[in-house]
Structures are given as C-alpha cells and as structure tokens.
PDB file of C-alpha atoms in Angstrom:
ATOM      1  CA  MET A 262      26.159 -11.317 -27.162  1.00  0.00           C
ATOM      2  CA  SER A 263      29.567 -12.731 -27.489  1.00  0.00           C
ATOM      3  CA  PHE A 264      30.131 -15.735 -29.788  1.00  0.00           C
ATOM      4  CA  ASP A 265      32.846 -18.398 -29.784  1.00  0.00           C
ATOM      5  CA  VAL A 266      35.528 -17.655 -32.370  1.00  0.00           C
ATOM      6  CA  PRO A 267      38.211 -20.231 -31.893  1.00  0.00           C
ATOM      7  CA  ASP A 268      41.797 -19.016 -32.795  1.00  0.00           C
ATOM      8  CA  ASP A 269      42.929 -22.150 -34.626  1.00  0.00           C
ATOM      9  CA  ARG A 270      40.598 -21.541 -37.659  1.00  0.00           C
ATOM     10  CA  ARG A 271      40.259 -19.062 -40.545  1.00  0.00           C
ATOM     11  CA  TYR A 272      36.851 -17.623 -41.525  1.00  0.00           C
ATOM     12  CA  LEU A 273      34.913 -16.667 -44.561  1.00  0.00           C
ATOM     13  CA  ASP A 274      32.440 -13.672 -44.404  1.00  0.00           C
ATOM     14  CA  THR A 275      29.646 -15.919 -45.057  1.00  0.00           C
ATOM     15  CA  HIS A 276      30.170 -17.666 -41.600  1.00  0.00           C
ATOM     16  CA  GLU A 277      31.935 -20.986 -42.618  1.00  0.00           C
ATOM     17  CA  TRP A 278      35.352 -22.046 -40.929  1.00  0.00           C
ATOM     18  CA  VAL A 279      38.274 -24.023 -41.902  1.00  0.00           C
ATOM     19  CA  ARG A 280      40.763 -25.701 -39.583  1.00  0.00           C
ATOM     20  CA  THR A 281      43.784 -27.042 -41.273  1.00  0.00           C
ATOM     21  CA  THR A 282      46.337 -30.079 -40.292  1.00  0.00           C
ATOM     22  CA  GLY A 283      48.774 -30.604 -42.975  1.00  0.00           C
ATOM     23  CA  GLU A 284      47.121 -31.159 -46.130  1.00  0.00           C
ATOM     24  CA  THR A 285      43.751 -31.872 -44.498  1.00  0.00           C
ATOM     25  CA  ALA A 286      41.289 -29.114 -44.002  1.00  0.00           C
ATOM     26  CA  GLU A 287      38.092 -29.461 -41.696  1.00  0.00           C
ATOM     27  CA  ILE A 288      35.140 -27.421 -42.664  1.00  0.00           C
ATOM     28  CA  GLY A 289      31.978 -26.261 -40.622  1.00  0.00           C
ATOM     29  CA  ILE A 290      29.791 -23.209 -39.744  1.00  0.00           C
ATOM     30  CA  SER A 291      30.495 -20.828 -37.024  1.00  0.00           C
ATOM     31  CA  ASP A 292      28.692 -20.287 -33.708  1.00  0.00           C
ATOM     32  CA  PHE A 293      27.407 -17.118 -35.042  1.00  0.00           C
ATOM     33  CA  ALA A 294      25.704 -18.721 -38.320  1.00  0.00           C
ATOM     34  CA  GLN A 295      24.155 -21.313 -36.056  1.00  0.00           C
ATOM     35  CA  ASP A 296      22.843 -18.752 -33.764  1.00  0.00           C
ATOM     36  CA  GLU A 297      21.560 -16.938 -36.846  1.00  0.00           C
ATOM     37  CA  LEU A 298      19.846 -19.801 -38.463  1.00  0.00           C
ATOM     38  CA  GLY A 299      18.039 -21.073 -35.264  1.00  0.00           C
ATOM     39  CA  ASP A 300      17.181 -24.722 -34.648  1.00  0.00           C
ATOM     40  CA  VAL A 301      18.830 -26.749 -37.491  1.00  0.00           C
ATOM     41  CA  VAL A 302      16.603 -29.528 -38.918  1.00  0.00           C
ATOM     42  CA  PHE A 303      18.339 -30.691 -42.231  1.00  0.00           C
ATOM     43  CA  VAL A 304      21.688 -30.724 -43.515  1.00  0.00           C
ATOM     44  CA  GLU A 305      22.730 -31.449 -47.129  1.00  0.00           C
ATOM     45  CA  LEU A 306      26.267 -32.226 -47.856  1.00  0.00           C
ATOM     46  CA  PRO A 307      28.211 -33.435 -50.874  1.00  0.00           C
ATOM     47  CA  ASP A 308      29.647 -37.115 -51.058  1.00  0.00           C
ATOM     48  CA  GLU A 309      33.294 -38.085 -50.517  1.00  0.00           C
ATOM     49  CA  GLY A 310      35.042 -37.629 -53.595  1.00  0.00           C
ATOM     50  CA  ALA A 311      33.370 -34.444 -54.545  1.00  0.00           C
ATOM     51  CA  GLU A 312      35.524 -31.327 -55.751  1.00  0.00           C
ATOM     52  CA  LEU A 313      34.953 -28.191 -53.816  1.00  0.00           C
ATOM     53  CA  THR A 314      35.890 -24.787 -55.162  1.00  0.00           C
ATOM     54  CA  ALA A 315      36.682 -22.043 -52.890  1.00  0.00           C
ATOM     55  CA  GLY A 316      33.746 -19.454 -52.526  1.00  0.00           C
ATOM     56  CA  GLU A 317      31.196 -21.763 -54.323  1.00  0.00           C
ATOM     57  CA  ASP A 318      28.242 -23.418 -52.552  1.00  0.00           C
ATOM     58  CA  PHE A 319      28.670 -26.985 -51.397  1.00  0.00           C
ATOM     59  CA  GLY A 320      25.607 -27.938 -49.393  1.00  0.00           C
ATOM     60  CA  VAL A 321      22.508 -26.571 -47.400  1.00  0.00           C
ATOM     61  CA  VAL A 322      21.551 -25.996 -44.018  1.00  0.00           C
ATOM     62  CA  GLU A 323      17.952 -25.904 -43.258  1.00  0.00           C
ATOM     63  CA  SER A 324      16.617 -24.527 -40.062  1.00  0.00           C
ATOM     64  CA  ILE A 325      13.116 -23.559 -38.705  1.00  0.00           C
ATOM     65  CA  LYS A 326      13.708 -19.952 -39.897  1.00  0.00           C
ATOM     66  CA  ALA A 327      15.706 -20.583 -43.220  1.00  0.00           C
ATOM     67  CA  VAL A 328      17.390 -22.352 -45.666  1.00  0.00           C
ATOM     68  CA  SER A 329      20.952 -21.236 -46.262  1.00  0.00           C
ATOM     69  CA  ASP A 330      23.819 -22.479 -48.786  1.00  0.00           C
ATOM     70  CA  VAL A 331      27.011 -23.329 -47.230  1.00  0.00           C
ATOM     71  CA  TYR A 332      30.295 -21.886 -49.066  1.00  0.00           C
ATOM     72  CA  ALA A 333      33.587 -23.688 -49.452  1.00  0.00           C
ATOM     73  CA  PRO A 334      36.328 -21.617 -47.693  1.00  0.00           C
ATOM     74  CA  VAL A 335      38.965 -23.655 -49.728  1.00  0.00           C
ATOM     75  CA  SER A 336      39.260 -25.825 -52.742  1.00  0.00           C
ATOM     76  CA  GLY A 337      39.852 -29.605 -52.599  1.00  0.00           C
ATOM     77  CA  THR A 338      38.368 -33.022 -52.588  1.00  0.00           C
ATOM     78  CA  VAL A 339      35.986 -34.006 -49.886  1.00  0.00           C
ATOM     79  CA  THR A 340      37.825 -37.168 -47.843  1.00  0.00           C
ATOM     80  CA  ALA A 341      35.281 -37.461 -45.181  1.00  0.00           C
ATOM     81  CA  VAL A 342      31.607 -36.299 -44.569  1.00  0.00           C
ATOM     82  CA  ASN A 343      30.129 -35.978 -41.083  1.00  0.00           C
ATOM     83  CA  ASP A 344      27.349 -38.527 -41.406  1.00  0.00           C
ATOM     84  CA  ARG A 345      25.980 -38.049 -38.019  1.00  0.00           C
ATOM     85  CA  LEU A 346      24.434 -34.657 -39.146  1.00  0.00           C
ATOM     86  CA  GLN A 347      21.914 -36.639 -41.411  1.00  0.00           C
ATOM     87  CA  ASP A 348      20.378 -38.051 -38.098  1.00  0.00           C
ATOM     88  CA  GLU A 349      21.514 -35.188 -35.652  1.00  0.00           C
ATOM     89  CA  PRO A 350      21.373 -32.066 -37.563  1.00  0.00           C
ATOM     90  CA  GLU A 351      21.190 -30.382 -34.060  1.00  0.00           C
ATOM     91  CA  LEU A 352      24.916 -30.998 -33.692  1.00  0.00           C
ATOM     92  CA  LEU A 353      25.450 -27.854 -35.840  1.00  0.00           C
ATOM     93  CA  ASN A 354      23.748 -25.858 -33.232  1.00  0.00           C
ATOM     94  CA  GLU A 355      25.148 -27.579 -30.086  1.00  0.00           C
ATOM     95  CA  ASP A 356      28.696 -28.056 -31.070  1.00  0.00           C
ATOM     96  CA  PRO A 357      29.586 -26.126 -34.370  1.00  0.00           C
ATOM     97  CA  TYR A 358      33.177 -26.236 -33.786  1.00  0.00           C
ATOM     98  CA  GLY A 359      33.466 -29.921 -32.741  1.00  0.00           C
ATOM     99  CA  ASP A 360      30.898 -32.650 -33.362  1.00  0.00           C
ATOM    100  CA  GLY A 361      29.209 -30.531 -35.778  1.00  0.00           C
ATOM    101  CA  TRP A 362      32.016 -30.207 -38.264  1.00  0.00           C
ATOM    102  CA  MET A 363      30.650 -30.976 -41.888  1.00  0.00           C
ATOM    103  CA  LEU A 364      33.647 -32.118 -44.188  1.00  0.00           C
ATOM    104  CA  GLU A 365      37.112 -32.941 -44.401  1.00  0.00           C
ATOM    105  CA  VAL A 366      38.947 -31.965 -47.665  1.00  0.00           C
ATOM    106  CA  ASP A 367      42.346 -32.562 -49.124  1.00  0.00           C
ATOM    107  CA  LEU A 368      43.762 -29.004 -49.716  1.00  0.00           C
ATOM    108  CA  ALA A 369      44.283 -28.194 -53.399  1.00  0.00           C
ATOM    109  CA  ASP A 370      46.071 -24.948 -52.800  1.00  0.00           C
ATOM    110  CA  GLU A 371      47.306 -23.893 -49.334  1.00  0.00           C
ATOM    111  CA  SER A 372      47.581 -20.164 -50.357  1.00  0.00           C
ATOM    112  CA  GLU A 373      43.859 -19.799 -50.404  1.00  0.00           C
ATOM    113  CA  LEU A 374      44.032 -19.602 -46.478  1.00  0.00           C
ATOM    114  CA  ASP A 375      45.477 -16.296 -46.889  1.00  0.00           C
ATOM    115  CA  ASP A 376      42.362 -15.160 -48.501  1.00  0.00           C
ATOM    116  CA  LEU A 377      40.158 -15.847 -45.434  1.00  0.00           C
ATOM    117  CA  LEU A 378      39.540 -13.805 -42.387  1.00  0.00           C
ATOM    118  CA  SER A 379      41.612 -14.182 -39.352  1.00  0.00           C
ATOM    119  CA  PRO A 380      39.952 -14.894 -35.923  1.00  0.00           C
ATOM    120  CA  ALA A 381      40.282 -11.321 -34.928  1.00  0.00           C
ATOM    121  CA  ASP A 382      38.875  -9.925 -38.439  1.00  0.00           C
ATOM    122  CA  TYR A 383      35.959 -12.319 -38.161  1.00  0.00           C
ATOM    123  CA  ARG A 384      35.190 -11.312 -34.623  1.00  0.00           C
ATOM    124  CA  ASP A 385      35.150  -7.716 -35.743  1.00  0.00           C
ATOM    125  CA  GLN A 386      32.666  -8.443 -38.471  1.00  0.00           C
ATOM    126  CA  ILE A 387      30.248 -10.121 -36.198  1.00  0.00           C
ATOM    127  CA  GLU A 388      30.347  -7.786 -33.217  1.00  0.00           C
TER     128      GLU A 388
END
C-alpha cells in the first residue's frame, strides 16, 4: 500500500508532520498514522497559548483500536486549534493533510526543522 507523503512538509519518525509558512507552523498526523490508528473517535488538543516543546507530547488521538500520544515536531506557542476535530474527529482519517490539521504554532526555533525527516526519508521509513 502506498501512502500520501506531501513534499511541502517535514516529518517526525512518530508520524507527525509540520508545514511552515514564514513564522507559522501547521501540525498534524500523517496518512500512514491515521491508517495505523483506524477510525478516529476522539482528539484531545492543547488550548491556544499553550507552549509546545519539540519531541514532547501535546495531545491524544483515540481510535477504535488504540489511544496514541501526538508529539510536537517543533517548539512554539499554539496560535490556532482545529476546533472542528472536537465534533468531527474523522477528519483525521479523511483528510490528514488538509481539513484534519491539528494546530498552528508560532515557531520558536526554525533550526529545529533541520532535525526532522525529509519527505523522501519519511517515505523510506514507512515503506
């Protein structure tokens, strides 16, 4: 099976992605992660203003198969939370790179992006 791995993002080996636009970073879980989890039934995310630290967990995704922590690919301050996921957690399954985004953060340290997997490296990991 082949999974979607967009080239405009960087990836954590725990299957989170980050896409940056200037100082803003959008965070979510990968197509591979949502497939492994199965049907997502609940998502717990931090509030706006929360501080994320790269590599530390910031939330929980619960599916019919498992409960899984979600890890921050970068450090920063949460500026937006995808509130739709409260009522529509299935967006993580249906559109993990679009409507299923989780958080937006103000990047604290852009150099942290260098520690993440490139799309090619991430594809190698999941294939």
